[in-house]
Amino acid sequence: MRNRGGGPCILRDAALICPSNPEVYTLYRVPTTDIRAGMRLGKTIFSANGQVLLQAGTVLRESFIGPLLSYGITTVYIVNELAPDVEPLDVVSDETRIQLKDQMQRTMEEVRAALAEATHAGLRHFSPTIRTDGLKQTIDQIIAELLSNPKVAVSLVDIRSADQYTLSHSVNVCILSTLLGIELGFSLDDLRDLALGTLLHDIGKVAIPPEILNKPDRLTPEEAEIMKRHTVLGWELLKNQPEIPPTAAVVALQHHERWAGGGYPHNLRDNQIYRYARVCAIVDCYDAMTSDRIYRKGLSPAMALESLSGPMHGFFDPHFLLAFLNCIAPWPVGSMVELTGGRKAVVVAAERGRADRPRVRVLLEPDGSPTPQPYEIDLFRERHVEIIREVHEDADQYMREMAV
């Protein structure tokens, strides 16, 4: 079998591997269970250890569903060929993400092993040394990549293995928190400390029993109380580390405190909460809501942002929340959306500061017929036009027809 780019495909580890397709296409995300023959993969899928499972450009088959699910991959990005020239940009490269995830995994394994050894030896107060040289170098690379894209609003949601949630979540929170820090005007030194603190914000979970940490169902009240201890445990692990500033360590302790009060572990409120932790609180909630878990599908970016700014707004510093809303695209570049009047369009660009009013290209009429001459609308300027909802069925139907 060959992909449309002409390169050979090979079967490896129960997954079809194809060379990268040099063409650029707009993408949309679908549940892995919705893969249909003829769809083309738009974003390379990696395993938890960074191995390429499926390369972008692969022509998919329904037989791939089982192997992907076995790796914990619950959603994939699919090429939407209605607008083949639209390029969705991620703010940090896959290579940098994988590098940081590998480093973070080694760090967590080292800490977990040291704690197990200390427990076996009967030591009650023990803080293993956390090496940060590699983490700090990769953090500098992340900051450089984010600063090189000053206008792009975040649009792609990270595809991650469901059984590696804690690890991938920490990396994503680090990246998005650093992005928010840039938006807030933090200095370079502040960005480095913020990134390190948010990367390690859940390090205390290494001391939480695995049967609670990885439980696929709702926690009991007793289990929830044990889980809440990860904030204090993280602080205990980080506070005396010579390579970790106290301002970074406090993120682990305070990232579940709430602006209006009612958080844990100390029921702090407003400016009692350190600013790095106030940044982390927003991003931590957003990434958790948009992440697929074994027991539920993640919310779309639009739905998650609506929750943050609506019923949950009292949880967060309002100034920081507004800055975050300016950074994140509710409708990712490449999304098919329905506009006022029933027209269907693809999102072609979203900029920070106006992410909720992207530029779109109208492709389908209200009756579903192709627009004779597709045209673009800048929703920031054309205020009378609104996005009603994100839709996938039109692109799905188009691709089924392409595959026949």
Coordinates of C-alpha atoms in Angstrom, one line a residue:
M1 CA 0.0 0.0 0.0
R2 CA 1.2 3.5 -0.7
N3 CA 0.1 6.9 0.6
R4 CA -1.1 9.7 -1.7
G5 CA 2.3 11.3 -1.5
G6 CA 3.8 8.2 -3.2
G7 CA 5.9 6.8 -0.3
P8 CA 5.6 3.2 0.8
C9 CA 3.7 2.3 3.9
I10 CA 5.0 -0.4 6.3
L11 CA 3.3 -2.3 9.2
R12 CA 5.2 -1.9 12.4
D13 CA 4.0 -2.7 16.0
A14 CA 0.4 -3.2 14.7
A15 CA 0.3 0.2 13.2
L16 CA 0.8 1.4 9.6
I17 CA 3.7 3.8 9.2
C18 CA 3.8 6.1 6.1
P19 CA 6.3 8.8 5.1
S20 CA 5.3 12.4 5.9
N21 CA 3.2 14.0 3.2
P22 CA 4.8 17.2 2.1
E23 CA 1.5 18.9 1.4
V24 CA -0.3 21.0 4.0
Y25 CA -3.9 20.4 4.9
T26 CA -6.4 21.8 7.3
L27 CA -7.3 19.4 10.1
Y28 CA -10.1 18.4 12.4
R29 CA -10.3 16.1 15.4
V30 CA -12.4 13.0 15.6
P31 CA -12.8 10.2 18.1
T32 CA -10.6 7.2 17.1
T33 CA -13.8 5.1 17.0
D34 CA -15.1 7.3 14.2
I35 CA -12.2 6.5 11.8
R36 CA -13.4 5.5 8.4
A37 CA -11.6 4.0 5.4
G38 CA -10.2 6.7 3.1
M39 CA -9.6 9.3 5.8
R40 CA -6.1 10.7 5.9
L41 CA -4.2 11.3 9.1
G42 CA -3.4 15.0 9.5
K43 CA -1.1 15.0 12.6
T44 CA 1.6 12.4 13.5
I45 CA 0.6 10.2 16.4
F46 CA 3.3 9.2 19.0
S47 CA 3.3 6.6 21.7
A48 CA 4.0 7.5 25.3
N49 CA 7.8 6.9 24.7
G50 CA 7.9 9.1 21.6
Q51 CA 7.7 6.3 19.0
V52 CA 5.9 7.2 15.8
L53 CA 2.7 5.1 15.6
L54 CA 1.2 6.7 12.5
Q55 CA 2.8 9.3 10.4
A56 CA 0.9 12.3 9.0
G57 CA -0.4 11.5 5.6
T58 CA -1.4 7.9 6.3
V59 CA -4.5 6.8 4.6
L60 CA -6.5 5.3 7.4
R61 CA -8.5 2.0 7.6
E62 CA -11.1 1.0 10.2
S63 CA -8.8 -1.8 11.2
F64 CA -6.5 0.8 12.8
I65 CA -9.1 1.6 15.5
G66 CA -8.2 -1.3 17.7
P67 CA -4.4 -0.8 17.7
L68 CA -4.7 2.9 18.3
L69 CA -7.1 2.4 21.2
S70 CA -4.7 -0.2 22.7
Y71 CA -2.1 2.6 22.8
G72 CA -4.6 4.8 24.6
I73 CA -5.1 7.1 21.6
T74 CA -8.7 8.1 21.8
T75 CA -8.8 10.9 19.2
V76 CA -6.9 11.7 16.0
Y77 CA -6.6 14.7 13.6
I78 CA -8.0 14.0 10.2
V79 CA -7.3 15.9 7.0
N80 CA -10.2 18.1 5.9
E81 CA -9.7 18.4 2.1
L82 CA -12.3 21.0 1.7
A83 CA -9.6 23.6 2.2
P84 CA -6.2 22.0 1.4
D85 CA -4.2 25.2 1.7
V86 CA -5.0 26.1 5.3
E87 CA -2.1 25.4 7.6
P88 CA -2.8 24.9 11.3
L89 CA 0.2 26.0 13.4
D90 CA 1.1 24.5 16.7
V91 CA 3.0 26.9 19.0
V92 CA 5.6 24.3 20.1
S93 CA 7.0 21.6 17.9
D94 CA 6.3 17.9 18.4
E95 CA 10.1 17.3 18.8
T96 CA 10.3 19.7 21.7
R97 CA 7.1 18.3 23.3
I98 CA 8.5 14.8 23.1
Q99 CA 11.9 15.8 24.5
L100 CA 10.3 17.5 27.5
K101 CA 8.0 14.6 28.1
D102 CA 10.9 12.1 28.0
Q103 CA 12.8 14.2 30.5
M104 CA 9.8 14.6 32.7
Q105 CA 9.1 10.9 32.7
R106 CA 12.7 10.1 33.8
T107 CA 12.4 12.7 36.5
M108 CA 9.1 11.2 37.9
E109 CA 10.5 7.7 37.7
E110 CA 13.6 8.7 39.6
V111 CA 11.5 10.5 42.3
R112 CA 9.1 7.5 42.5
A113 CA 12.0 5.0 42.9
A114 CA 13.7 7.2 45.6
L115 CA 10.5 7.5 47.6
A116 CA 9.9 3.8 47.4
E117 CA 13.4 3.1 48.7
A118 CA 13.0 5.6 51.5
T119 CA 9.7 4.1 52.5
H120 CA 11.2 0.6 52.5
A121 CA 14.0 1.9 54.7
G122 CA 11.5 3.4 57.1
L123 CA 12.5 7.0 56.5
R124 CA 9.7 9.4 57.2
H125 CA 11.3 12.7 56.1
F126 CA 13.2 12.3 52.8
S127 CA 13.5 14.6 49.8
P128 CA 15.2 13.0 46.7
T129 CA 17.3 15.3 44.6
I130 CA 15.5 16.4 41.5
R131 CA 17.9 17.1 38.6
T132 CA 16.7 20.0 36.4
D133 CA 19.5 20.8 33.9
G134 CA 17.8 19.0 31.0
L135 CA 14.4 20.3 32.0
K136 CA 15.7 23.9 32.1
Q137 CA 17.3 23.6 28.7
T138 CA 14.1 22.3 27.1
I139 CA 12.1 25.0 28.8
D140 CA 14.4 27.6 27.2
Q141 CA 13.6 26.0 23.8
I142 CA 9.9 26.2 24.6
I143 CA 10.1 29.9 25.5
A144 CA 12.0 30.6 22.3
E145 CA 9.4 28.8 20.1
L146 CA 6.6 30.6 21.8
L147 CA 8.2 34.0 21.4
S148 CA 8.8 33.2 17.7
N149 CA 5.0 33.0 17.1
P150 CA 3.8 36.2 18.9
K151 CA 0.4 36.4 17.1
V152 CA -0.7 32.8 16.7
A153 CA -3.6 31.8 19.0
V154 CA -3.3 28.2 20.2
S155 CA -5.5 26.0 18.2
L156 CA -4.3 22.3 18.1
V157 CA -5.2 20.2 21.1
D158 CA -2.4 17.8 22.1
I159 CA -3.1 14.2 21.2
R160 CA -1.9 12.0 24.0
S161 CA -2.0 8.5 25.3
A162 CA -4.9 8.2 27.8
D163 CA -2.8 6.1 30.2
Q164 CA -0.1 8.7 30.3
Y165 CA -2.4 11.5 31.3
T166 CA -0.4 12.9 34.3
L167 CA 2.8 13.1 32.3
S168 CA 1.3 14.7 29.1
H169 CA -0.9 17.0 31.2
S170 CA 2.2 18.4 33.0
V171 CA 4.0 19.1 29.7
N172 CA 0.9 20.8 28.2
V173 CA 0.3 22.9 31.4
C174 CA 3.9 24.0 31.2
I175 CA 3.6 25.1 27.6
L176 CA 0.2 26.9 28.0
S177 CA 1.3 28.5 31.3
T178 CA 4.4 29.9 29.6
L179 CA 2.3 31.2 26.8
L180 CA 0.0 32.9 29.3
G181 CA 3.1 34.3 31.1
I182 CA 4.3 35.9 27.9
E183 CA 0.8 37.4 27.3
L184 CA 1.0 38.9 30.8
G185 CA 4.4 40.4 30.2
F186 CA 6.4 38.3 32.5
S187 CA 10.2 38.7 32.4
L188 CA 12.4 36.0 31.0
D189 CA 13.5 34.9 34.4
D190 CA 9.9 34.8 35.5
L191 CA 9.0 32.7 32.5
R192 CA 11.7 30.2 33.3
D193 CA 10.5 29.9 36.9
L194 CA 6.9 29.8 35.9
A195 CA 7.6 27.0 33.3
L196 CA 9.5 24.9 35.8
G197 CA 6.9 25.3 38.5
T198 CA 4.0 24.4 36.2
L199 CA 5.9 21.5 34.7
L200 CA 6.3 20.1 38.2
H201 CA 3.0 21.2 39.6
D202 CA 1.7 17.6 39.9
I203 CA 5.0 16.0 41.1
G204 CA 3.3 15.1 44.4
K205 CA 1.1 12.6 42.5
V206 CA 4.1 10.2 42.5
A207 CA 3.3 9.5 46.2
I208 CA -0.4 8.9 45.5
P209 CA -1.4 5.2 45.4
P210 CA -1.7 4.1 41.7
E211 CA -5.2 2.6 42.3
I212 CA -6.4 6.0 43.3
L213 CA -4.4 8.0 40.8
N214 CA -5.5 5.9 37.8
K215 CA -9.0 5.0 38.9
P216 CA -11.3 5.3 35.9
D217 CA -14.4 6.0 37.9
R218 CA -15.4 8.9 40.3
L219 CA -13.3 8.9 43.5
T220 CA -15.0 8.2 46.8
P221 CA -14.9 11.1 49.3
E222 CA -12.1 9.3 51.2
E223 CA -10.1 8.8 47.9
A224 CA -10.6 12.4 47.0
E225 CA -9.1 13.5 50.2
I226 CA -6.0 11.3 49.6
M227 CA -5.8 12.8 46.0
K228 CA -5.9 16.3 47.4
R229 CA -2.7 15.6 49.4
H230 CA -0.7 15.7 46.2
T231 CA -0.4 19.5 46.6
V232 CA 1.3 19.3 50.0
L233 CA 3.3 16.3 49.0
G234 CA 4.6 18.2 45.9
W235 CA 5.5 21.2 48.0
E236 CA 7.4 18.9 50.4
L237 CA 9.3 17.4 47.5
L238 CA 10.3 20.7 45.9
K239 CA 10.7 23.3 48.7
N240 CA 14.3 22.4 49.6
Q241 CA 15.6 21.6 46.1
P242 CA 18.7 23.6 45.5
E243 CA 17.9 24.0 41.7
I244 CA 14.2 24.9 42.1
P245 CA 13.3 28.5 43.3
P246 CA 10.7 28.7 46.1
T247 CA 8.5 30.7 43.8
A248 CA 8.4 27.7 41.4
A249 CA 7.9 25.2 44.2
V250 CA 4.8 27.1 45.5
V251 CA 2.9 26.3 42.4
A252 CA 2.6 22.7 43.5
L253 CA 1.1 23.8 46.8
Q254 CA -1.3 26.4 45.6
H255 CA -2.5 25.5 42.1
H256 CA -5.9 24.2 43.5
E257 CA -6.5 27.4 45.5
R258 CA -9.4 29.5 44.1
W259 CA -9.6 33.3 43.5
A260 CA -12.9 33.6 45.4
G261 CA -11.8 31.0 48.1
G262 CA -12.9 27.5 48.6
G263 CA -9.8 25.8 47.2
Y264 CA -7.3 23.6 48.9
P265 CA -5.1 23.0 50.8
H266 CA -5.3 26.3 52.7
N267 CA -8.5 28.0 51.4
L268 CA -6.5 31.0 50.2
R269 CA -8.1 33.8 48.1
D270 CA -7.2 36.5 45.5
N271 CA -3.7 37.9 46.0
Q272 CA -2.9 35.5 48.8
I273 CA -2.3 33.0 46.0
Y274 CA 1.0 33.5 44.3
R275 CA 0.8 34.7 40.7
Y276 CA 2.5 31.6 39.2
A277 CA -0.1 29.4 40.9
R278 CA -2.9 31.7 39.7
V279 CA -1.6 31.1 36.1
C280 CA -1.4 27.4 36.7
A281 CA -4.9 27.2 38.1
I282 CA -6.4 28.4 34.8
V283 CA -4.3 26.3 32.5
D284 CA -4.6 23.2 34.7
C285 CA -8.4 23.3 34.5
Y286 CA -8.5 24.1 30.8
D287 CA -6.2 21.2 29.9
A288 CA -8.0 18.8 32.1
M289 CA -11.4 19.7 30.5
T290 CA -10.1 19.3 26.9
S291 CA -8.3 16.1 27.5
D292 CA -9.7 12.7 26.6
R293 CA -9.8 10.3 29.4
I294 CA -10.5 6.6 29.5
Y295 CA -14.0 7.2 30.9
R296 CA -14.9 10.4 29.0
K297 CA -14.2 12.5 25.9
G298 CA -12.7 15.9 26.4
L299 CA -14.6 19.1 25.8
S300 CA -14.0 21.1 22.7
P301 CA -11.9 24.3 23.2
A302 CA -15.0 26.4 22.8
M303 CA -17.0 24.5 25.4
A304 CA -14.0 24.6 27.9
L305 CA -13.4 28.3 27.5
E306 CA -17.1 28.9 27.9
S307 CA -17.0 27.1 31.2
L308 CA -13.9 28.9 32.4
S309 CA -15.4 32.3 31.7
G310 CA -19.0 31.4 32.8
P311 CA -19.8 29.1 35.8
M312 CA -16.2 28.8 36.8
H313 CA -15.0 32.4 36.5
G314 CA -14.9 32.9 40.3
F315 CA -12.2 30.3 40.5
F316 CA -9.6 32.4 38.7
D317 CA -7.8 35.8 38.7
P318 CA -10.1 37.8 36.3
H319 CA -7.1 39.7 34.7
F320 CA -5.2 36.4 34.1
L321 CA -8.3 34.7 32.8
L322 CA -9.0 37.5 30.3
A323 CA -5.4 37.2 29.0
F324 CA -5.8 33.4 28.7
L325 CA -9.0 33.8 26.7
N326 CA -7.0 36.1 24.3
C327 CA -4.4 33.3 23.7
I328 CA -6.7 30.3 23.0
A329 CA -8.7 29.8 19.8
P330 CA -12.2 28.5 20.7
W331 CA -12.4 27.1 17.1
P332 CA -9.1 25.7 16.0
V333 CA -7.7 26.6 12.6
G334 CA -9.1 24.0 10.2
S335 CA -12.4 23.6 12.1
M336 CA -15.6 23.4 10.1
V337 CA -18.1 25.8 11.6
E338 CA -21.7 26.9 11.0
L339 CA -22.2 30.6 10.6
T340 CA -25.2 32.9 11.0
G341 CA -27.7 31.9 8.3
G342 CA -26.6 28.3 8.0
R343 CA -23.5 28.7 5.8
K344 CA -20.6 26.4 6.6
A345 CA -17.0 27.6 6.7
V346 CA -13.5 26.6 7.6
V347 CA -11.5 28.6 10.1
V348 CA -8.4 29.8 8.3
A349 CA -6.7 32.1 10.9
A350 CA -6.9 33.0 14.6
E351 CA -4.8 35.7 16.3
R352 CA -4.2 36.4 19.9
G353 CA -6.3 39.2 21.2
R354 CA -9.1 38.4 18.8
A355 CA -9.1 34.6 19.0
D356 CA -12.9 34.4 19.4
R357 CA -13.4 36.2 16.1
P358 CA -11.3 34.3 13.6
R359 CA -11.1 34.6 9.8
V360 CA -13.2 32.0 8.0
R361 CA -13.7 30.8 4.5
V362 CA -17.2 30.0 3.4
L363 CA -17.3 26.7 1.5
L364 CA -20.9 25.4 1.7
E365 CA -24.3 27.0 1.3
P366 CA -27.1 26.5 3.9
D367 CA -28.5 23.6 1.8
G368 CA -25.1 21.9 1.8
S369 CA -24.2 22.6 -1.8
P370 CA -20.6 23.9 -2.5
T371 CA -20.2 27.7 -2.6
P372 CA -19.5 28.5 -6.3
Q373 CA -16.7 31.0 -5.4
P374 CA -15.5 30.5 -1.8
Y375 CA -14.8 33.7 0.0
E376 CA -13.4 34.8 3.3
I377 CA -14.9 36.8 6.2
D378 CA -13.0 38.4 9.0
L379 CA -15.4 38.0 11.9
F380 CA -13.4 40.6 13.9
R381 CA -14.6 43.2 11.3
E382 CA -17.9 41.7 10.3
R383 CA -19.6 41.7 13.7
H384 CA -23.0 40.8 12.4
V385 CA -21.8 37.3 11.5
E386 CA -21.4 34.8 14.3
I387 CA -20.2 31.2 14.7
I388 CA -23.1 29.2 15.8
R389 CA -21.4 25.8 16.3
E390 CA -18.5 23.6 15.2
V391 CA -19.6 20.9 12.8
H392 CA -17.9 17.8 11.4
E393 CA -20.6 16.0 9.5
D394 CA -20.1 18.1 6.3
A395 CA -16.4 17.3 6.1
D396 CA -17.1 13.7 7.0
Q397 CA -19.6 13.3 4.2
Y398 CA -17.2 15.0 1.7
M399 CA -14.4 12.6 2.7
R400 CA -16.6 9.5 2.4
E401 CA -17.5 10.6 -1.2
M402 CA -13.7 11.2 -1.9
A403 CA -13.0 7.6 -0.7
V404 CA -15.6 5.9 -3.0

